[in-house]
Coordinates of N, CA and C in Angstrom, one line a residue:
M25 N 78.2 -44.1 75.5 CA 78.6 -44.1 74.1 C 77.4 -43.7 73.2
D26 N 76.2 -44.1 73.6 CA 75.0 -43.8 72.8 C 74.8 -42.3 72.8
S27 N 75.1 -41.6 73.9 CA 74.8 -40.1 74.0 C 75.8 -39.4 73.1
V28 N 77.0 -39.9 73.0 CA 78.0 -39.2 72.1 C 77.6 -39.4 70.6
F29 N 77.1 -40.6 70.3 CA 76.7 -40.8 68.9 C 75.5 -39.9 68.6
S30 N 74.6 -39.8 69.5 CA 73.4 -39.0 69.3 C 73.7 -37.5 69.1
K31 N 74.7 -37.0 69.9 CA 75.2 -35.6 69.7 C 75.8 -35.4 68.4
E32 N 76.6 -36.3 67.9 CA 77.2 -36.2 66.5 C 76.1 -36.2 65.5
Q33 N 75.2 -37.1 65.7 CA 74.1 -37.3 64.7 C 73.2 -36.0 64.7
K34 N 73.0 -35.4 65.9 CA 72.2 -34.2 66.0 C 73.0 -33.0 65.3
E35 N 74.3 -32.9 65.4 CA 75.1 -31.9 64.8 C 74.9 -32.0 63.3
I36 N 75.0 -33.2 62.7 CA 74.8 -33.4 61.3 C 73.4 -32.9 60.9
Q37 N 72.4 -33.3 61.7 CA 71.1 -32.9 61.3 C 70.9 -31.4 61.4
D38 N 71.6 -30.7 62.2 CA 71.5 -29.2 62.4 C 72.3 -28.5 61.3
W39 N 73.1 -29.2 60.5 CA 73.8 -28.5 59.4 C 72.8 -28.0 58.4
P40 N 73.0 -26.8 57.9 CA 72.0 -26.2 57.0 C 71.8 -27.0 55.7
E41 N 70.6 -27.0 55.3 CA 70.3 -27.8 54.0 C 70.9 -27.1 52.8
Q42 N 71.1 -25.8 52.9 CA 71.7 -25.0 51.9 C 73.2 -25.1 52.1
P43 N 74.0 -25.1 51.0 CA 75.4 -25.2 51.2 C 76.0 -23.8 51.7
S44 N 77.2 -23.9 52.3 CA 77.9 -22.8 52.7 C 79.0 -22.4 51.8
G45 N 79.7 -21.4 52.1 CA 80.9 -21.0 51.3 C 82.1 -20.8 52.1
I46 N 83.3 -21.2 51.6 CA 84.5 -21.0 52.3 C 85.3 -20.0 51.4
L47 N 85.4 -18.8 51.9 CA 86.1 -17.7 51.1 C 87.6 -17.7 51.5
I48 N 88.4 -18.0 50.5 CA 89.9 -18.0 50.6 C 90.3 -16.6 50.3
M49 N 90.8 -15.9 51.3 CA 91.1 -14.5 51.2 C 92.6 -14.2 51.0
G50 N 92.9 -13.1 50.4 CA 94.2 -12.7 50.2 C 94.8 -13.1 48.9
K51 N 96.0 -12.7 48.7 CA 96.7 -13.0 47.5 C 98.2 -13.2 47.8
R52 N 98.9 -13.6 46.8 CA 100.4 -13.8 47.0 C 101.0 -12.4 47.0
Q53 N 102.0 -12.2 47.8 CA 102.7 -10.9 47.9 C 103.9 -11.0 47.0
G54 N 104.0 -10.2 46.0 CA 105.1 -10.3 45.1 C 106.4 -9.7 45.8
T55 N 106.3 -9.1 47.0 CA 107.4 -8.6 47.6 C 108.3 -9.6 48.4
K56 N 107.8 -10.8 48.5 CA 108.5 -11.8 49.3 C 108.8 -13.0 48.3
K57 N 110.0 -13.4 48.3 CA 110.4 -14.5 47.4 C 109.7 -15.8 47.6
A58 N 109.5 -16.2 48.8 CA 108.8 -17.5 49.0 C 107.6 -17.3 49.9
N59 N 106.7 -16.5 49.5 CA 105.5 -16.3 50.3 C 104.5 -17.4 50.0
T60 N 104.3 -18.3 51.0 CA 103.4 -19.4 50.9 C 102.2 -19.3 51.7
Q61 N 101.9 -18.1 52.2 CA 100.7 -18.0 53.1 C 99.4 -18.3 52.3
L62 N 99.3 -17.8 51.1 CA 98.1 -18.1 50.3 C 98.0 -19.6 50.1
W63 N 99.1 -20.3 49.9 CA 99.0 -21.8 49.7 C 98.5 -22.4 51.0
G64 N 98.9 -21.9 52.1 CA 98.4 -22.4 53.4 C 96.9 -22.2 53.6
R65 N 96.4 -21.1 53.2 CA 95.0 -20.8 53.3 C 94.2 -21.7 52.3
V66 N 94.8 -22.0 51.1 CA 94.2 -22.9 50.2 C 94.1 -24.3 50.8
A67 N 95.2 -24.7 51.4 CA 95.2 -26.1 52.0 C 94.2 -26.2 53.2
M68 N 94.1 -25.1 54.0 CA 93.2 -25.1 55.1 C 91.7 -25.2 54.5
A69 N 91.4 -24.4 53.5 CA 90.1 -24.5 52.9 C 89.8 -25.9 52.4
A70 N 90.8 -26.6 51.7 CA 90.6 -27.9 51.3 C 90.3 -28.9 52.4
A71 N 91.0 -28.7 53.5 CA 90.8 -29.6 54.7 C 89.4 -29.3 55.3
L72 N 89.0 -28.1 55.3 CA 87.6 -27.8 55.8 C 86.6 -28.4 54.8
W73 N 86.8 -28.3 53.6 CA 85.9 -28.9 52.6 C 85.7 -30.4 52.8
Y74 N 86.8 -31.1 53.0 CA 86.8 -32.5 53.2 C 86.1 -32.9 54.5
S75 N 86.3 -32.1 55.5 CA 85.7 -32.4 56.8 C 84.2 -31.9 57.0
A76 N 83.7 -31.1 56.0 CA 82.3 -30.7 56.1 C 81.4 -31.8 55.7
P77 N 80.2 -31.8 56.3 CA 79.2 -32.8 55.9 C 78.5 -32.3 54.7
Q78 N 77.6 -33.2 54.1 CA 76.8 -32.8 53.0 C 75.8 -31.8 53.4
P79 N 75.4 -30.8 52.6 CA 76.0 -30.5 51.3 C 77.3 -29.8 51.5
K80 N 78.2 -30.2 50.6 CA 79.6 -29.7 50.7 C 79.6 -28.2 50.4
P81 N 80.5 -27.4 51.0 CA 80.5 -26.0 50.8 C 81.2 -25.7 49.4
Y82 N 80.9 -24.5 48.9 CA 81.6 -24.0 47.8 C 82.9 -23.3 48.3
L83 N 84.0 -23.4 47.5 CA 85.2 -22.8 47.8 C 85.3 -21.5 46.9
L84 N 85.5 -20.4 47.5 CA 85.4 -19.1 46.8 C 86.8 -18.4 46.8
F85 N 87.2 -17.9 45.7 CA 88.4 -17.1 45.6 C 88.2 -16.0 44.6
V86 N 88.4 -14.7 45.1 CA 88.1 -13.6 44.2 C 89.2 -12.6 44.0
A87 N 90.4 -12.9 44.4 CA 91.5 -11.9 44.2 C 91.9 -11.8 42.7
V88 N 92.4 -10.7 42.4 CA 92.7 -10.4 41.0 C 94.2 -10.4 40.6
D89 N 95.1 -10.6 41.5 CA 96.5 -10.4 41.3 C 97.0 -11.4 40.3
T90 N 98.1 -11.0 39.6 CA 98.9 -11.9 38.7 C 100.3 -11.8 39.1
H91 N 101.1 -12.9 38.8 CA 102.5 -12.9 39.2 C 103.3 -13.6 38.1
G92 N 104.6 -13.4 38.2 CA 105.5 -14.1 37.3 C 105.6 -13.4 35.9
R93 N 106.6 -13.9 35.2 CA 106.8 -13.4 33.8 C 105.6 -13.6 32.9
R94 N 104.9 -14.7 33.2 CA 103.7 -15.0 32.4 C 102.4 -14.4 32.9
R95 N 102.6 -13.6 34.0 CA 101.4 -12.9 34.5 C 100.2 -13.9 34.8
V96 N 100.5 -15.0 35.4 CA 99.5 -16.0 35.7 C 98.7 -15.5 36.9
P97 N 97.3 -15.5 36.7 CA 96.5 -15.0 37.8 C 96.5 -16.0 39.0
D98 N 96.4 -15.4 40.2 CA 96.3 -16.2 41.4 C 95.1 -17.1 41.3
A99 N 94.0 -16.6 40.8 CA 92.8 -17.3 40.7 C 93.0 -18.6 39.9
S100 N 93.7 -18.6 38.8 CA 94.0 -19.8 38.1 C 94.8 -20.8 38.9
I101 N 95.8 -20.3 39.6 CA 96.7 -21.2 40.4 C 95.9 -21.8 41.5
V102 N 95.0 -21.0 42.2 CA 94.2 -21.5 43.3 C 93.3 -22.6 42.8
K103 N 92.6 -22.3 41.7 CA 91.7 -23.3 41.1 C 92.4 -24.6 40.8
Q104 N 93.6 -24.5 40.2 CA 94.3 -25.7 39.8 C 94.8 -26.4 41.0
M105 N 95.2 -25.8 42.1 CA 95.6 -26.4 43.3 C 94.4 -27.2 43.9
L106 N 93.2 -26.5 44.0 CA 92.1 -27.2 44.6 C 91.6 -28.4 43.8
T107 N 91.5 -28.2 42.5 CA 91.0 -29.3 41.7 C 92.0 -30.4 41.4
Q108 N 93.3 -30.1 41.2 CA 94.3 -31.1 40.9 C 95.0 -31.7 42.1
K109 N 95.6 -30.8 42.9 CA 96.4 -31.2 44.0 C 95.5 -31.8 45.1
F110 N 94.4 -31.1 45.4 CA 93.5 -31.5 46.5 C 92.3 -32.3 46.0
E111 N 92.2 -32.5 44.7 CA 91.1 -33.3 44.1 C 89.7 -33.0 44.5
I112 N 89.4 -31.7 44.6 CA 88.1 -31.2 44.9 C 87.4 -31.0 43.5
P113 N 86.2 -31.5 43.4 CA 85.5 -31.4 42.1 C 85.3 -29.9 41.7
G114 N 85.6 -29.6 40.5 CA 85.5 -28.2 40.0 C 84.2 -27.5 40.2
D115 N 83.1 -28.3 40.3 CA 81.8 -27.7 40.5 C 81.7 -27.0 41.9
F116 N 82.6 -27.3 42.8 CA 82.6 -26.7 44.1 C 83.6 -25.5 44.2
V117 N 84.3 -25.2 43.1 CA 85.3 -24.2 43.2 C 84.8 -23.0 42.3
V118 N 84.7 -21.9 43.0 CA 84.2 -20.7 42.3 C 85.3 -19.6 42.4
V119 N 85.9 -19.2 41.2 CA 86.9 -18.2 41.2 C 86.4 -17.0 40.4
R120 N 86.6 -15.8 40.9 CA 86.3 -14.6 40.1 C 87.5 -13.7 40.3
R121 N 88.0 -13.1 39.2 CA 89.1 -12.2 39.3 C 88.4 -10.8 39.5
R122 N 88.1 -10.4 40.7 CA 87.4 -9.2 40.9 C 88.1 -8.2 41.9
S123 N 88.8 -8.6 42.9 CA 89.2 -7.7 43.9 C 90.7 -7.6 44.1
N124 N 91.1 -6.5 44.7 CA 92.5 -6.3 45.1 C 92.6 -5.8 46.5
C125 N 91.5 -5.9 47.3 CA 91.6 -5.5 48.7 C 90.5 -6.2 49.5
T126 N 90.7 -6.2 50.8 CA 89.8 -7.0 51.7 C 88.4 -6.6 51.5
L127 N 88.1 -5.3 51.5 CA 86.7 -4.8 51.4 C 86.0 -5.3 50.1
L128 N 86.7 -5.3 49.0 CA 86.1 -5.8 47.7 C 86.0 -7.3 47.8
E129 N 86.9 -8.0 48.4 CA 86.7 -9.4 48.5 C 85.4 -9.8 49.3
V130 N 85.2 -9.0 50.4 CA 84.0 -9.3 51.2 C 82.7 -8.9 50.4
R131 N 82.8 -7.8 49.7 CA 81.6 -7.4 48.9 C 81.3 -8.4 47.7
T132 N 82.4 -8.9 47.1 CA 82.2 -10.0 46.1 C 81.6 -11.2 46.7
A133 N 82.1 -11.6 47.9 CA 81.5 -12.7 48.6 C 80.0 -12.6 48.9
R134 N 79.6 -11.3 49.2 CA 78.2 -11.1 49.4 C 77.4 -11.4 48.1
V135 N 77.9 -11.0 47.0 CA 77.3 -11.3 45.7 C 77.2 -12.8 45.4
L136 N 78.3 -13.5 45.6 CA 78.3 -14.9 45.4 C 77.4 -15.6 46.4
S137 N 77.3 -15.1 47.6 CA 76.4 -15.7 48.6 C 75.0 -15.6 48.1
R138 N 74.6 -14.5 47.5 CA 73.3 -14.4 47.0 C 73.0 -15.3 45.8
V139 N 74.0 -15.3 44.9 CA 73.8 -16.1 43.7 C 73.7 -17.5 43.9
Y140 N 74.6 -18.0 44.8 CA 74.7 -19.5 45.1 C 73.8 -19.8 46.3
R141 N 73.1 -18.8 46.9 CA 72.2 -19.1 48.1 C 72.9 -19.8 49.2
L142 N 74.0 -19.2 49.6 CA 74.8 -19.8 50.6 C 74.3 -19.5 52.0
A143 N 74.2 -20.5 52.9 CA 73.7 -20.4 54.2 C 74.7 -19.6 55.1
H144 N 76.0 -19.8 54.9 CA 77.0 -19.1 55.7 C 78.3 -19.0 54.9
I145 N 79.0 -17.9 55.2 CA 80.4 -17.7 54.6 C 81.4 -17.9 55.7
F146 N 82.4 -18.7 55.5 CA 83.5 -18.9 56.4 C 84.7 -18.3 55.7
A147 N 85.3 -17.2 56.2 CA 86.4 -16.6 55.6 C 87.7 -17.1 56.2
V148 N 88.6 -17.6 55.3 CA 89.9 -18.0 55.8 C 90.9 -16.9 55.3
T149 N 91.5 -16.3 56.3 CA 92.4 -15.1 56.1 C 93.6 -15.2 57.0
H150 N 94.5 -14.3 56.7 CA 95.7 -14.1 57.6 C 95.3 -13.5 58.9
L151 N 95.9 -13.9 60.0 CA 95.6 -13.4 61.3 C 95.6 -11.9 61.4
Y152 N 96.6 -11.3 60.7 CA 96.7 -9.8 60.7 C 95.4 -9.2 60.2
H153 N 94.8 -9.8 59.2 CA 93.6 -9.2 58.6 C 92.3 -9.6 59.2
A154 N 92.3 -10.6 60.2 CA 91.1 -11.1 60.7 C 90.2 -10.1 61.4
P155 N 90.6 -9.2 62.2 CA 89.7 -8.3 62.9 C 89.0 -7.4 61.9
R156 N 89.8 -6.8 60.9 CA 89.2 -5.9 59.9 C 88.2 -6.7 59.0
T157 N 88.6 -7.9 58.7 CA 87.8 -8.7 57.8 C 86.4 -9.0 58.5
Q158 N 86.5 -9.3 59.8 CA 85.2 -9.6 60.5 C 84.3 -8.3 60.6
C159 N 84.9 -7.2 60.7 CA 84.2 -5.9 60.7 C 83.5 -5.7 59.4
Y160 N 84.2 -6.0 58.3 CA 83.7 -5.8 56.9 C 82.5 -6.8 56.7
L161 N 82.8 -8.1 57.2 CA 81.7 -9.1 57.0 C 80.5 -8.7 57.8
N162 N 80.7 -8.2 59.0 CA 79.5 -7.8 59.8 C 78.7 -6.7 59.1
E163 N 79.4 -5.9 58.3 CA 78.7 -4.8 57.6 C 77.8 -5.3 56.4
V164 N 78.3 -6.3 55.7 CA 77.7 -6.7 54.5 C 77.0 -8.0 54.5
L165 N 77.3 -8.9 55.4 CA 76.8 -10.2 55.5 C 76.4 -10.5 56.9
H166 N 75.2 -11.0 57.1 CA 74.8 -11.4 58.5 C 75.1 -12.8 58.8
N167 N 75.5 -13.6 57.9 CA 75.8 -15.0 58.1 C 77.3 -15.3 57.7
A168 N 78.2 -14.7 58.3 CA 79.6 -14.9 58.0 C 80.5 -14.8 59.2
S169 N 81.6 -15.5 59.1 CA 82.6 -15.5 60.2 C 84.0 -15.8 59.7
V170 N 85.0 -15.3 60.4 CA 86.4 -15.5 60.0 C 86.9 -16.7 60.8
I171 N 87.7 -17.5 60.0 CA 88.3 -18.6 60.6 C 89.8 -18.2 60.8

């Protein structure tokens, strides 16, 4: 039992002193009536945030899409979900309405990584986009991986 505790303790000690970032990728697709994939990625990011040790990671969302009659930006909805539904402090939620494609999302993540001095970026994306996303991440960030 002591060796298991020591292993867990060591993993926490090995966690970077600088915070990481969890990039929630993608947007709602207006072509499907009940597309909830983005909401699933938001929920996954919230679960990862709660399970992460200190320092807690930043949650990043950079898509620019708007939907509905009121043209509500996805970024506003994602921020509201994270801060209200999942009760994550707003200081850990970074939204920027910048991109409309995977490559621009990754490039924006690179900028945010530099600004916030993030040790690692974990990208939460749809399985379909995962291989391409990892290729883009490899090109612009040396400290990133797709979940």
